[in-house]
Amino acid sequence: MAAFQMGSGYAVPMTLFKNNRDRVCKALLQQLQNNLKFDSGNLLVLLEGGKDKSFYNTDVDYVFRQESYFRYLFGAKEPGCYGILTINVRTGGVASVLFVPRLPEEYSTWMGELLSPAEFKAMYEVDEVYYLDELTDYLEKAAPKLILTLSGTNSDSGLTMQPPEFDGKEKYVTDCDLLYPILSECRVIKSAEEIEVLRYVAKVSSDAHIRVMKFIRPGKMEFEGESLFLHHAYSVGGCRHASYTCICGSGTNSSILHYGHAGAPNSRPIQDGEMCLFDMGANYCGYAADITCTFPANGKFTDDQKFIYNAVLDARNAVAATARDGVSWVDMHKLAGKVLLQRLKAGGMLQGDVDEMLEAGLSAVFQPHGLGHLIGLDVHDVGGYLPTEPKRPNEPWLSKLRFARVLRAGMYVTIEPGCYFIKRLMDGALANPELSKFINVDVFNRFRNFGGVRIEDDVLITQNGNENFAIVPRTVEEIEATMSSD
């Protein structure tokens, strides 16, 4: 059986992608029968894979990662491919066709032996493989009644995928709108085979986090944690890619939500007495992990660090105990916010009625981001705000949620409550009488240079609860024990 595998890493069977194709085509046929009354002729789905991209105007390319929708349906890792699904609308049968670039023989000198179409067919277990320059002839012989292409706007990035171009496109009836929401919705619910890949990459990432936690001490550089994580994920787990740029913030940098960017490249020395917030996730066969661990640089929590950390942990535990099929994600965000505020009040930072604080949006001062997001082939996976799903909430303290759906068994999400002390938000809260009346100013200001805490798990929603794939120390006692061991 053909599979994707890096070294001794998990062998991802090509049947995963075949089953994805079957699922998408079943959903398409149902949509066509319900709305378009499409009952004869050839229906084709045509997708374009990712392309090599040069580093500005040089002859150096960025390390290639396959476009996620294309990976989902074909599993192909090479750039420059197209793919077609031919669907028999009467029988429901699906034929998969991969089109690969016809590379000059000279390429073999520099890139290694070139694979034949037959070898690509065996490697990816598709029905047919042709060279890309044969696409026009293939379409003419297929004489499709309708070609579905892919175009849509990602609700996380706001960027729009443009439909693929191909020679002779003007000869055919094409639709670039129908496929995107259907394919995106299929990606939301993970198959049993996808779940095993996600379990693997989360375990690799968890083990790498633990190695970093044991390694970090005052005097180390933030980027040393990033380096060790990436090394372990690749050398042990076969994960060539990270799912996103590692966030390795210490001290006040731990309150910068997307720290680690080009202007602040995890470049600070870690100081004694500070908290470290390390948000890092490996990527395997396109599938992502996204885990955050927060811990004291010297391995021992102070009382203030325990106060904030345990407040966030209690919020995480409340959601983990409640999230399951049929539960509203918006309600989970509200629950996390309420528990956080309750714990901050119990510790003397806040005063007054917690429900009133929540309604006023006070929780967003401490956690300005949403509770979590869908995760899969993209770290912020598709399916958040599809046309058939709830719209983004209007309330400012809920508007950052990356989805507002009701949870369903098979969804894979991050649960990542946090508590951060961000100067701009702190000053704004103190200047707002609707918020400042709840704040004990002396205690609040004591934490101005604290930074932040985030606890982020990767969680599979089930019928009766959820399963956490992030296997890392979480309690104060577990973290201190881990950091004191070899």
Short mmCIF file of C-alpha atoms in Angstrom, two decimals:
data_model
loop_
_atom_site.label_atom_id
_atom_site.label_comp_id
_atom_site.label_asym_id
_atom_site.label_seq_id
_atom_site.Cartn_x
_atom_site.Cartn_y
_atom_site.Cartn_z
CA MET A 1 0.00 0.00 0.00
CA ALA A 2 1.39 3.42 -0.98
CA ALA A 3 2.04 5.88 1.82
CA PHE A 4 3.74 9.14 2.72
CA GLN A 5 6.48 8.56 5.28
CA MET A 6 9.53 10.44 6.50
CA GLY A 7 12.08 8.05 8.00
CA SER A 8 10.50 6.07 10.81
CA GLY A 9 7.67 8.59 11.09
CA TYR A 10 4.01 7.74 10.69
CA ALA A 11 3.09 6.11 7.37
CA VAL A 12 0.17 8.10 5.99
CA PRO A 13 -1.80 5.81 3.64
CA MET A 14 -2.86 7.16 0.28
CA THR A 15 -6.31 5.75 1.03
CA LEU A 16 -6.72 8.82 3.29
CA PHE A 17 -6.85 11.03 0.21
CA LYS A 18 -9.01 8.61 -1.79
CA ASN A 19 -11.53 8.62 1.05
CA ASN A 20 -11.41 12.43 1.06
CA ARG A 21 -12.22 12.41 -2.65
CA ASP A 22 -15.13 10.04 -2.14
CA ARG A 23 -16.51 12.17 0.69
CA VAL A 24 -16.31 15.39 -1.32
CA CYS A 25 -17.95 13.83 -4.37
CA LYS A 26 -20.77 12.42 -2.26
CA ALA A 27 -21.39 15.89 -0.81
CA LEU A 28 -21.27 17.42 -4.29
CA LEU A 29 -23.76 14.96 -5.71
CA GLN A 30 -26.18 15.68 -2.90
CA GLN A 31 -25.85 19.41 -3.54
CA LEU A 32 -26.37 18.97 -7.28
CA GLN A 33 -29.45 16.80 -6.81
CA ASN A 34 -30.94 19.27 -4.33
CA ASN A 35 -30.24 22.46 -6.24
CA LEU A 36 -29.00 22.10 -9.82
CA LYS A 37 -30.95 19.00 -10.92
CA PHE A 38 -27.79 17.83 -12.66
CA ASP A 39 -28.73 14.34 -13.89
CA SER A 40 -26.73 13.76 -17.08
CA GLY A 41 -23.43 14.55 -18.71
CA ASN A 42 -19.91 14.61 -17.27
CA LEU A 43 -19.18 16.59 -14.14
CA LEU A 44 -15.53 17.51 -13.54
CA VAL A 45 -13.82 19.02 -10.52
CA LEU A 46 -10.59 20.74 -11.53
CA LEU A 47 -8.04 21.91 -8.98
CA GLU A 48 -4.66 23.56 -9.32
CA GLY A 49 -1.87 22.60 -6.93
CA GLY A 50 0.70 24.95 -5.46
CA LYS A 51 3.54 26.47 -7.44
CA ASP A 52 7.21 26.97 -6.71
CA LYS A 53 7.88 30.53 -5.54
CA SER A 54 11.18 32.31 -6.00
CA PHE A 55 12.80 34.28 -3.21
CA TYR A 56 12.20 37.73 -4.71
CA ASN A 57 14.14 37.91 -8.02
CA THR A 58 16.76 35.29 -7.15
CA ASP A 59 17.17 31.72 -8.39
CA VAL A 60 16.48 30.41 -4.87
CA ASP A 61 13.02 29.00 -4.12
CA TYR A 62 11.10 29.03 -0.86
CA VAL A 63 10.80 25.52 0.58
CA PHE A 64 7.65 24.24 -1.11
CA ARG A 65 4.50 23.24 0.76
CA GLN A 66 1.53 21.90 -1.16
CA GLU A 67 -1.67 23.95 -1.33
CA SER A 68 -3.99 22.51 1.30
CA TYR A 69 -7.12 21.79 -0.76
CA PHE A 70 -5.00 20.02 -3.36
CA ARG A 71 -3.19 18.01 -0.68
CA TYR A 72 -6.56 17.07 0.83
CA LEU A 73 -7.78 15.49 -2.41
CA PHE A 74 -4.61 14.15 -4.03
CA GLY A 75 -1.85 13.88 -1.42
CA ALA A 76 0.72 15.04 -3.97
CA LYS A 77 3.80 16.80 -2.58
CA GLU A 78 5.23 18.14 -5.86
CA PRO A 79 4.63 21.67 -7.20
CA GLY A 80 3.05 22.55 -10.53
CA CYS A 81 0.35 19.86 -10.63
CA TYR A 82 -3.31 19.92 -11.57
CA GLY A 83 -5.94 17.39 -10.56
CA ILE A 84 -9.32 16.35 -11.92
CA LEU A 85 -12.13 14.35 -10.37
CA THR A 86 -14.56 12.93 -12.93
CA ILE A 87 -17.90 12.21 -11.29
CA ASN A 88 -20.55 9.93 -12.74
CA VAL A 89 -23.72 11.64 -11.57
CA ARG A 90 -25.81 8.51 -12.13
CA THR A 91 -23.67 5.95 -10.30
CA GLY A 92 -21.73 8.22 -7.94
CA GLY A 93 -18.47 6.79 -9.23
CA VAL A 94 -15.32 8.91 -8.99
CA ALA A 95 -12.21 8.80 -11.18
CA SER A 96 -9.12 10.69 -10.06
CA VAL A 97 -6.64 12.10 -12.56
CA LEU A 98 -3.35 13.77 -11.68
CA PHE A 99 -1.52 16.01 -14.15
CA VAL A 100 2.20 16.52 -13.52
CA PRO A 101 4.67 18.85 -15.26
CA ARG A 102 6.63 17.34 -18.15
CA LEU A 103 10.14 18.31 -17.07
CA PRO A 104 13.06 18.50 -19.51
CA GLU A 105 15.45 15.54 -19.35
CA GLU A 106 18.17 17.97 -18.27
CA TYR A 107 16.35 18.33 -14.94
CA SER A 108 17.47 14.83 -13.98
CA THR A 109 21.05 16.11 -13.80
CA TRP A 110 20.12 18.56 -11.09
CA MET A 111 16.96 17.16 -9.49
CA GLY A 112 17.44 13.41 -9.72
CA GLU A 113 15.74 10.78 -11.85
CA LEU A 114 12.40 11.94 -13.25
CA LEU A 115 9.35 9.86 -12.42
CA SER A 116 7.11 8.51 -15.16
CA PRO A 117 3.32 8.87 -15.10
CA ALA A 118 3.08 5.19 -14.14
CA GLU A 119 5.35 5.80 -11.13
CA PHE A 120 3.28 8.80 -10.02
CA LYS A 121 0.13 6.67 -10.37
CA ALA A 122 1.58 3.98 -8.12
CA MET A 123 2.90 6.52 -5.59
CA TYR A 124 -0.39 8.37 -5.13
CA GLU A 125 -2.86 5.58 -5.98
CA VAL A 126 -4.88 7.74 -8.37
CA ASP A 127 -6.72 6.29 -11.36
CA GLU A 128 -4.77 8.05 -14.10
CA VAL A 129 -1.71 10.29 -14.49
CA TYR A 130 -0.91 12.47 -17.48
CA TYR A 131 1.52 15.25 -18.22
CA LEU A 132 0.18 18.74 -17.74
CA ASP A 133 0.54 19.54 -21.44
CA GLU A 134 -2.07 16.82 -22.07
CA LEU A 135 -4.76 18.58 -20.01
CA THR A 136 -6.37 20.30 -23.01
CA ASP A 137 -6.75 17.03 -24.92
CA TYR A 138 -8.13 15.31 -21.85
CA LEU A 139 -10.83 17.94 -21.40
CA GLU A 140 -11.82 17.81 -25.07
CA LYS A 141 -12.29 14.03 -24.89
CA ALA A 142 -14.15 14.24 -21.55
CA ALA A 143 -16.56 16.86 -22.98
CA PRO A 144 -17.76 17.94 -19.53
CA LYS A 145 -21.19 19.44 -19.11
CA LEU A 146 -19.86 21.40 -16.13
CA ILE A 147 -16.42 22.03 -14.62
CA LEU A 148 -16.25 23.03 -10.96
CA THR A 149 -13.18 25.05 -9.99
CA LEU A 150 -12.18 26.42 -6.61
CA SER A 151 -12.43 30.01 -5.47
CA GLY A 152 -13.33 31.50 -2.11
CA THR A 153 -12.28 33.87 0.65
CA ASN A 154 -10.55 32.56 3.75
CA SER A 155 -12.34 33.96 6.81
CA ASP A 156 -9.12 34.02 8.86
CA SER A 157 -6.79 35.74 6.40
CA GLY A 158 -9.36 37.62 4.32
CA LEU A 159 -7.47 36.48 1.21
CA THR A 160 -9.33 35.14 -1.80
CA MET A 161 -8.24 32.07 -3.74
CA GLN A 162 -8.51 32.68 -7.45
CA PRO A 163 -9.88 29.93 -9.72
CA PRO A 164 -7.31 28.11 -11.88
CA GLU A 165 -6.65 29.11 -15.46
CA PHE A 166 -6.22 26.53 -18.22
CA ASP A 167 -6.08 26.57 -22.02
CA GLY A 168 -9.50 26.44 -23.64
CA LYS A 169 -11.34 27.41 -20.48
CA GLU A 170 -13.68 29.62 -22.46
CA LYS A 171 -15.08 26.56 -24.26
CA TYR A 172 -16.61 25.10 -21.12
CA VAL A 173 -19.28 25.94 -18.60
CA THR A 174 -17.43 26.54 -15.33
CA ASP A 175 -18.53 27.35 -11.79
CA CYS A 176 -15.99 28.65 -9.28
CA ASP A 177 -18.38 29.29 -6.36
CA LEU A 178 -20.17 26.01 -5.66
CA LEU A 179 -17.17 23.89 -4.67
CA TYR A 180 -15.49 26.06 -2.02
CA PRO A 181 -18.07 25.81 0.81
CA ILE A 182 -18.68 22.11 0.16
CA LEU A 183 -15.00 21.20 0.13
CA SER A 184 -14.32 23.41 3.14
CA GLU A 185 -17.11 21.78 5.13
CA CYS A 186 -15.75 18.33 4.31
CA ARG A 187 -12.40 19.40 5.76
CA VAL A 188 -14.04 20.44 9.05
CA ILE A 189 -14.96 16.88 10.10
CA LYS A 190 -11.86 14.71 10.30
CA SER A 191 -11.83 11.13 9.07
CA ALA A 192 -10.43 8.28 11.17
CA GLU A 193 -7.29 8.28 9.00
CA GLU A 194 -6.80 12.03 9.35
CA ILE A 195 -7.21 11.75 13.12
CA GLU A 196 -4.28 9.35 13.31
CA VAL A 197 -2.02 11.76 11.43
CA LEU A 198 -3.11 14.60 13.70
CA ARG A 199 -2.51 12.43 16.76
CA TYR A 200 1.01 11.69 15.50
CA VAL A 201 2.03 15.28 14.78
CA ALA A 202 0.60 16.42 18.12
CA LYS A 203 2.67 13.74 19.92
CA VAL A 204 5.83 14.79 18.09
CA SER A 205 5.11 18.42 18.99
CA SER A 206 4.32 17.54 22.61
CA ASP A 207 7.60 15.66 23.01
CA ALA A 208 9.47 18.58 21.45
CA HIS A 209 7.80 21.00 23.89
CA ILE A 210 8.89 18.84 26.82
CA ARG A 211 12.48 18.81 25.56
CA VAL A 212 12.40 22.61 25.34
CA MET A 213 10.89 22.92 28.81
CA LYS A 214 13.71 20.80 30.26
CA PHE A 215 16.33 22.81 28.36
CA ILE A 216 15.28 26.42 29.00
CA ARG A 217 16.92 28.24 31.90
CA PRO A 218 17.78 31.88 32.64
CA GLY A 219 20.53 33.04 30.31
CA LYS A 220 19.32 31.03 27.32
CA MET A 221 18.11 32.90 24.27
CA GLU A 222 14.47 32.65 23.23
CA PHE A 223 15.51 31.36 19.81
CA GLU A 224 17.35 28.45 21.40
CA GLY A 225 13.96 27.08 22.40
CA GLU A 226 12.71 27.52 18.84
CA SER A 227 15.81 25.82 17.45
CA LEU A 228 15.51 22.81 19.75
CA PHE A 229 11.80 22.41 18.98
CA LEU A 230 12.36 22.47 15.22
CA HIS A 231 15.32 20.10 15.48
CA HIS A 232 13.39 17.52 17.51
CA ALA A 233 10.30 17.75 15.31
CA TYR A 234 12.38 17.14 12.17
CA SER A 235 15.11 14.78 13.38
CA VAL A 236 12.86 12.57 15.49
CA GLY A 237 9.42 13.09 13.94
CA GLY A 238 10.26 13.64 10.28
CA CYS A 239 8.41 16.97 10.30
CA ARG A 240 10.21 19.06 7.69
CA HIS A 241 7.89 22.00 8.22
CA ALA A 242 6.53 23.91 11.17
CA SER A 243 2.86 24.86 10.99
CA TYR A 244 3.67 28.53 11.69
CA THR A 245 6.51 30.71 12.92
CA CYS A 246 7.42 29.68 16.46
CA ILE A 247 6.38 32.10 19.23
CA CYS A 248 8.98 32.00 22.04
CA GLY A 249 8.26 34.97 24.29
CA SER A 250 9.82 35.55 27.69
CA GLY A 251 9.08 38.29 30.20
CA THR A 252 6.89 41.00 28.67
CA ASN A 253 7.34 39.36 25.27
CA SER A 254 5.05 36.58 26.50
CA SER A 255 2.16 39.06 26.24
CA ILE A 256 2.82 39.71 22.52
CA LEU A 257 0.30 37.42 20.88
CA HIS A 258 2.19 36.89 17.62
CA TYR A 259 5.73 37.39 18.87
CA GLY A 260 8.54 35.79 16.86
CA HIS A 261 7.89 37.77 13.67
CA ALA A 262 10.67 39.27 11.55
CA GLY A 263 10.86 42.43 13.64
CA ALA A 264 11.11 40.49 16.91
CA PRO A 265 12.65 37.11 15.97
CA ASN A 266 12.72 35.41 19.38
CA SER A 267 15.93 37.33 19.99
CA ARG A 268 15.87 38.20 23.69
CA PRO A 269 17.89 36.60 26.50
CA ILE A 270 15.65 34.91 29.06
CA GLN A 271 15.87 36.37 32.57
CA ASP A 272 15.55 34.74 35.97
CA GLY A 273 12.08 35.12 37.49
CA GLU A 274 10.29 35.52 34.13
CA MET A 275 7.59 33.46 32.51
CA CYS A 276 8.14 31.85 29.11
CA LEU A 277 5.25 31.40 26.68
CA PHE A 278 6.23 29.03 23.86
CA ASP A 279 3.66 28.46 21.11
CA MET A 280 5.01 25.93 18.59
CA GLY A 281 3.59 23.23 16.33
CA ALA A 282 5.09 20.79 13.86
CA ASN A 283 3.58 19.82 10.51
CA TYR A 284 3.54 16.33 8.99
CA CYS A 285 2.16 15.46 5.56
CA GLY A 286 0.48 18.86 5.60
CA TYR A 287 -1.33 18.27 8.91
CA ALA A 288 -0.75 20.73 11.73
CA ALA A 289 -0.21 20.82 15.47
CA ASP A 290 -0.54 24.01 17.53
CA ILE A 291 0.45 23.73 21.20
CA THR A 292 1.35 26.39 23.76
CA CYS A 293 3.17 25.78 27.02
CA THR A 294 3.81 28.50 29.61
CA PHE A 295 6.35 27.94 32.36
CA PRO A 296 8.77 29.82 34.65
CA ALA A 297 12.25 30.28 33.21
CA ASN A 298 13.93 28.99 36.38
CA GLY A 299 11.57 26.05 36.86
CA LYS A 300 9.82 27.38 39.98
CA PHE A 301 6.58 29.37 40.03
CA THR A 302 6.31 32.46 42.23
CA ASP A 303 3.01 33.13 44.00
CA ASP A 304 1.99 35.69 41.38
CA GLN A 305 2.90 33.30 38.58
CA LYS A 306 0.84 30.54 40.20
CA PHE A 307 -2.10 32.94 40.56
CA ILE A 308 -2.26 33.83 36.88
CA TYR A 309 -1.30 30.39 35.58
CA ASN A 310 -3.92 28.58 37.68
CA ALA A 311 -6.58 31.09 36.63
CA VAL A 312 -5.92 30.19 32.99
CA LEU A 313 -5.68 26.47 33.79
CA ASP A 314 -9.07 26.58 35.52
CA ALA A 315 -10.58 28.24 32.43
CA ARG A 316 -9.05 25.55 30.23
CA ASN A 317 -10.31 22.79 32.51
CA ALA A 318 -13.84 24.22 32.54
CA VAL A 319 -13.98 24.17 28.73
CA ALA A 320 -12.38 20.72 28.51
CA ALA A 321 -15.04 19.37 30.88
CA THR A 322 -17.89 20.85 28.82
CA ALA A 323 -16.94 20.86 25.12
CA ARG A 324 -18.65 18.09 23.16
CA ASP A 325 -20.93 17.48 20.20
CA GLY A 326 -23.86 19.91 20.23
CA VAL A 327 -22.24 22.61 22.40
CA SER A 328 -21.92 26.19 21.13
CA TRP A 329 -18.34 27.40 20.68
CA VAL A 330 -19.46 30.93 21.58
CA ASP A 331 -20.73 29.55 24.88
CA MET A 332 -17.34 27.92 25.45
CA HIS A 333 -15.60 31.26 24.94
CA LYS A 334 -17.98 32.87 27.41
CA LEU A 335 -17.37 30.05 29.90
CA ALA A 336 -13.60 30.48 29.70
CA GLY A 337 -13.94 34.23 30.17
CA LYS A 338 -16.25 33.84 33.15
CA VAL A 339 -13.98 31.36 34.93
CA LEU A 340 -10.94 33.57 34.31
CA LEU A 341 -12.71 36.59 35.77
CA GLN A 342 -13.89 34.57 38.76
CA ARG A 343 -10.34 33.48 39.54
CA LEU A 344 -8.92 36.98 39.08
CA LYS A 345 -11.59 38.28 41.45
CA ALA A 346 -10.80 35.56 44.01
CA GLY A 347 -7.14 36.62 43.85
CA GLY A 348 -7.98 40.26 44.58
CA MET A 349 -7.41 41.79 41.15
CA LEU A 350 -11.10 42.36 40.37
CA GLN A 351 -14.19 43.31 42.33
CA GLY A 352 -17.92 43.32 41.71
CA ASP A 353 -20.34 41.05 39.88
CA VAL A 354 -18.63 38.65 37.46
CA ASP A 355 -21.60 38.41 35.11
CA GLU A 356 -21.61 42.19 34.80
CA MET A 357 -17.87 42.14 34.09
CA LEU A 358 -18.40 39.57 31.37
CA GLU A 359 -21.24 41.53 29.77
CA ALA A 360 -19.09 44.68 29.82
CA GLY A 361 -16.35 42.85 27.91
CA LEU A 362 -13.75 42.94 30.68
CA SER A 363 -12.45 39.45 29.84
CA ALA A 364 -11.17 40.78 26.50
CA VAL A 365 -8.77 43.06 28.38
CA PHE A 366 -7.02 39.93 29.63
CA GLN A 367 -7.69 37.67 26.63
CA PRO A 368 -8.17 39.72 23.46
CA HIS A 369 -8.19 36.67 21.17
CA GLY A 370 -10.79 33.96 20.65
CA LEU A 371 -10.83 30.75 22.65
CA GLY A 372 -9.40 28.75 19.76
CA HIS A 373 -9.79 27.73 16.15
CA LEU A 374 -10.32 24.81 13.82
CA ILE A 375 -7.11 22.99 12.94
CA GLY A 376 -6.16 20.44 10.30
CA LEU A 377 -4.31 20.93 7.03
CA ASP A 378 -4.03 24.61 7.97
CA VAL A 379 -3.21 25.69 11.48
CA HIS A 380 -6.20 28.05 11.29
CA ASP A 381 -8.25 25.60 9.31
CA VAL A 382 -11.05 26.43 6.92
CA GLY A 383 -14.75 26.24 7.72
CA GLY A 384 -15.08 28.98 10.31
CA TYR A 385 -17.63 31.28 8.72
CA LEU A 386 -19.19 29.39 5.83
CA PRO A 387 -22.49 30.70 4.40
CA THR A 388 -24.59 28.09 6.22
CA GLU A 389 -22.94 28.65 9.61
CA PRO A 390 -23.41 31.33 12.31
CA LYS A 391 -21.99 34.73 11.49
CA ARG A 392 -19.17 36.36 13.41
CA PRO A 393 -20.54 37.88 16.65
CA ASN A 394 -20.84 41.67 16.73
CA GLU A 395 -19.89 42.22 20.37
CA PRO A 396 -16.30 43.50 20.51
CA TRP A 397 -15.26 40.94 23.11
CA LEU A 398 -16.58 38.10 20.94
CA SER A 399 -15.67 39.43 17.49
CA LYS A 400 -12.21 37.82 17.43
CA LEU A 401 -13.65 34.31 17.52
CA ARG A 402 -12.42 32.41 14.47
CA PHE A 403 -15.69 30.47 14.34
CA ALA A 404 -19.06 30.63 16.08
CA ARG A 405 -20.37 27.19 15.20
CA VAL A 406 -21.97 24.47 17.26
CA LEU A 407 -19.37 21.78 17.89
CA ARG A 408 -19.77 18.45 16.10
CA ALA A 409 -18.11 15.11 16.68
CA GLY A 410 -15.06 14.89 14.41
CA MET A 411 -14.15 18.57 14.65
CA TYR A 412 -10.56 19.21 15.70
CA VAL A 413 -10.04 22.47 17.57
CA THR A 414 -7.59 24.29 19.77
CA ILE A 415 -8.65 25.25 23.28
CA GLU A 416 -6.34 28.11 24.24
CA PRO A 417 -7.49 30.47 26.99
CA GLY A 418 -4.96 33.09 28.07
CA CYS A 419 -4.34 35.96 30.43
CA TYR A 420 -2.04 38.75 29.26
CA PHE A 421 -1.03 42.10 30.65
CA ILE A 422 -0.75 44.32 27.59
CA LYS A 423 -0.01 47.98 28.27
CA ARG A 424 -2.42 49.40 25.68
CA LEU A 425 -5.31 47.27 26.88
CA MET A 426 -4.55 47.91 30.55
CA ASP A 427 -4.46 51.66 30.04
CA GLY A 428 -7.67 51.52 28.03
CA ALA A 429 -9.46 49.57 30.75
CA LEU A 430 -8.37 52.00 33.46
CA ALA A 431 -9.57 54.94 31.33
CA ASN A 432 -12.98 53.35 30.74
CA PRO A 433 -15.33 53.84 33.72
CA GLU A 434 -17.47 50.90 32.58
CA LEU A 435 -14.47 48.64 33.12
CA SER A 436 -12.32 50.41 35.70
CA LYS A 437 -15.02 50.10 38.37
CA PHE A 438 -14.29 46.36 38.47
CA ILE A 439 -10.50 46.72 38.78
CA ASN A 440 -8.41 46.78 41.94
CA VAL A 441 -5.86 49.22 40.52
CA ASP A 442 -2.96 48.43 42.85
CA VAL A 443 -3.09 44.70 42.19
CA PHE A 444 -3.74 45.23 38.48
CA ASN A 445 -0.72 47.51 38.07
CA ARG A 446 1.50 45.08 39.96
CA PHE A 447 1.32 42.85 36.90
CA ARG A 448 2.30 45.45 34.28
CA ASN A 449 5.60 43.73 33.53
CA PHE A 450 4.34 40.19 34.06
CA GLY A 451 3.81 39.22 30.40
CA GLY A 452 1.20 36.57 29.82
CA VAL A 453 0.05 32.97 30.12
CA ARG A 454 -1.56 30.82 27.44
CA ILE A 455 -2.43 27.13 27.67
CA GLU A 456 -3.22 25.66 24.27
CA ASP A 457 -4.35 22.11 23.57
CA ASP A 458 -5.28 20.34 20.31
CA VAL A 459 -8.62 18.65 20.95
CA LEU A 460 -10.82 16.21 19.04
CA ILE A 461 -14.52 16.76 19.68
CA THR A 462 -16.42 13.53 20.32
CA GLN A 463 -20.06 12.61 20.87
CA ASN A 464 -19.70 12.55 24.63
CA GLY A 465 -16.78 14.91 25.27
CA ASN A 466 -13.36 15.46 23.75
CA GLU A 467 -9.88 13.98 23.52
CA ASN A 468 -6.79 16.10 24.06
CA PHE A 469 -3.89 15.23 21.74
CA ALA A 470 -1.44 17.61 23.47
CA ILE A 471 0.38 15.39 25.99
CA VAL A 472 2.42 17.91 27.98
CA PRO A 473 2.77 18.91 31.66
CA ARG A 474 -0.07 21.24 32.60
CA THR A 475 -0.34 21.68 36.37
CA VAL A 476 2.15 23.76 38.36
CA GLU A 477 3.38 20.59 40.02
CA GLU A 478 3.81 18.72 36.72
CA ILE A 479 5.74 21.58 35.14
CA GLU A 480 8.06 22.03 38.11
CA ALA A 481 8.71 18.26 38.25
CA THR A 482 9.45 18.13 34.51
CA MET A 483 11.83 21.08 34.62
CA SER A 484 13.74 19.58 37.59
CA SER A 485 14.24 16.19 35.87
CA ASP A 486 16.91 15.17 33.38
#
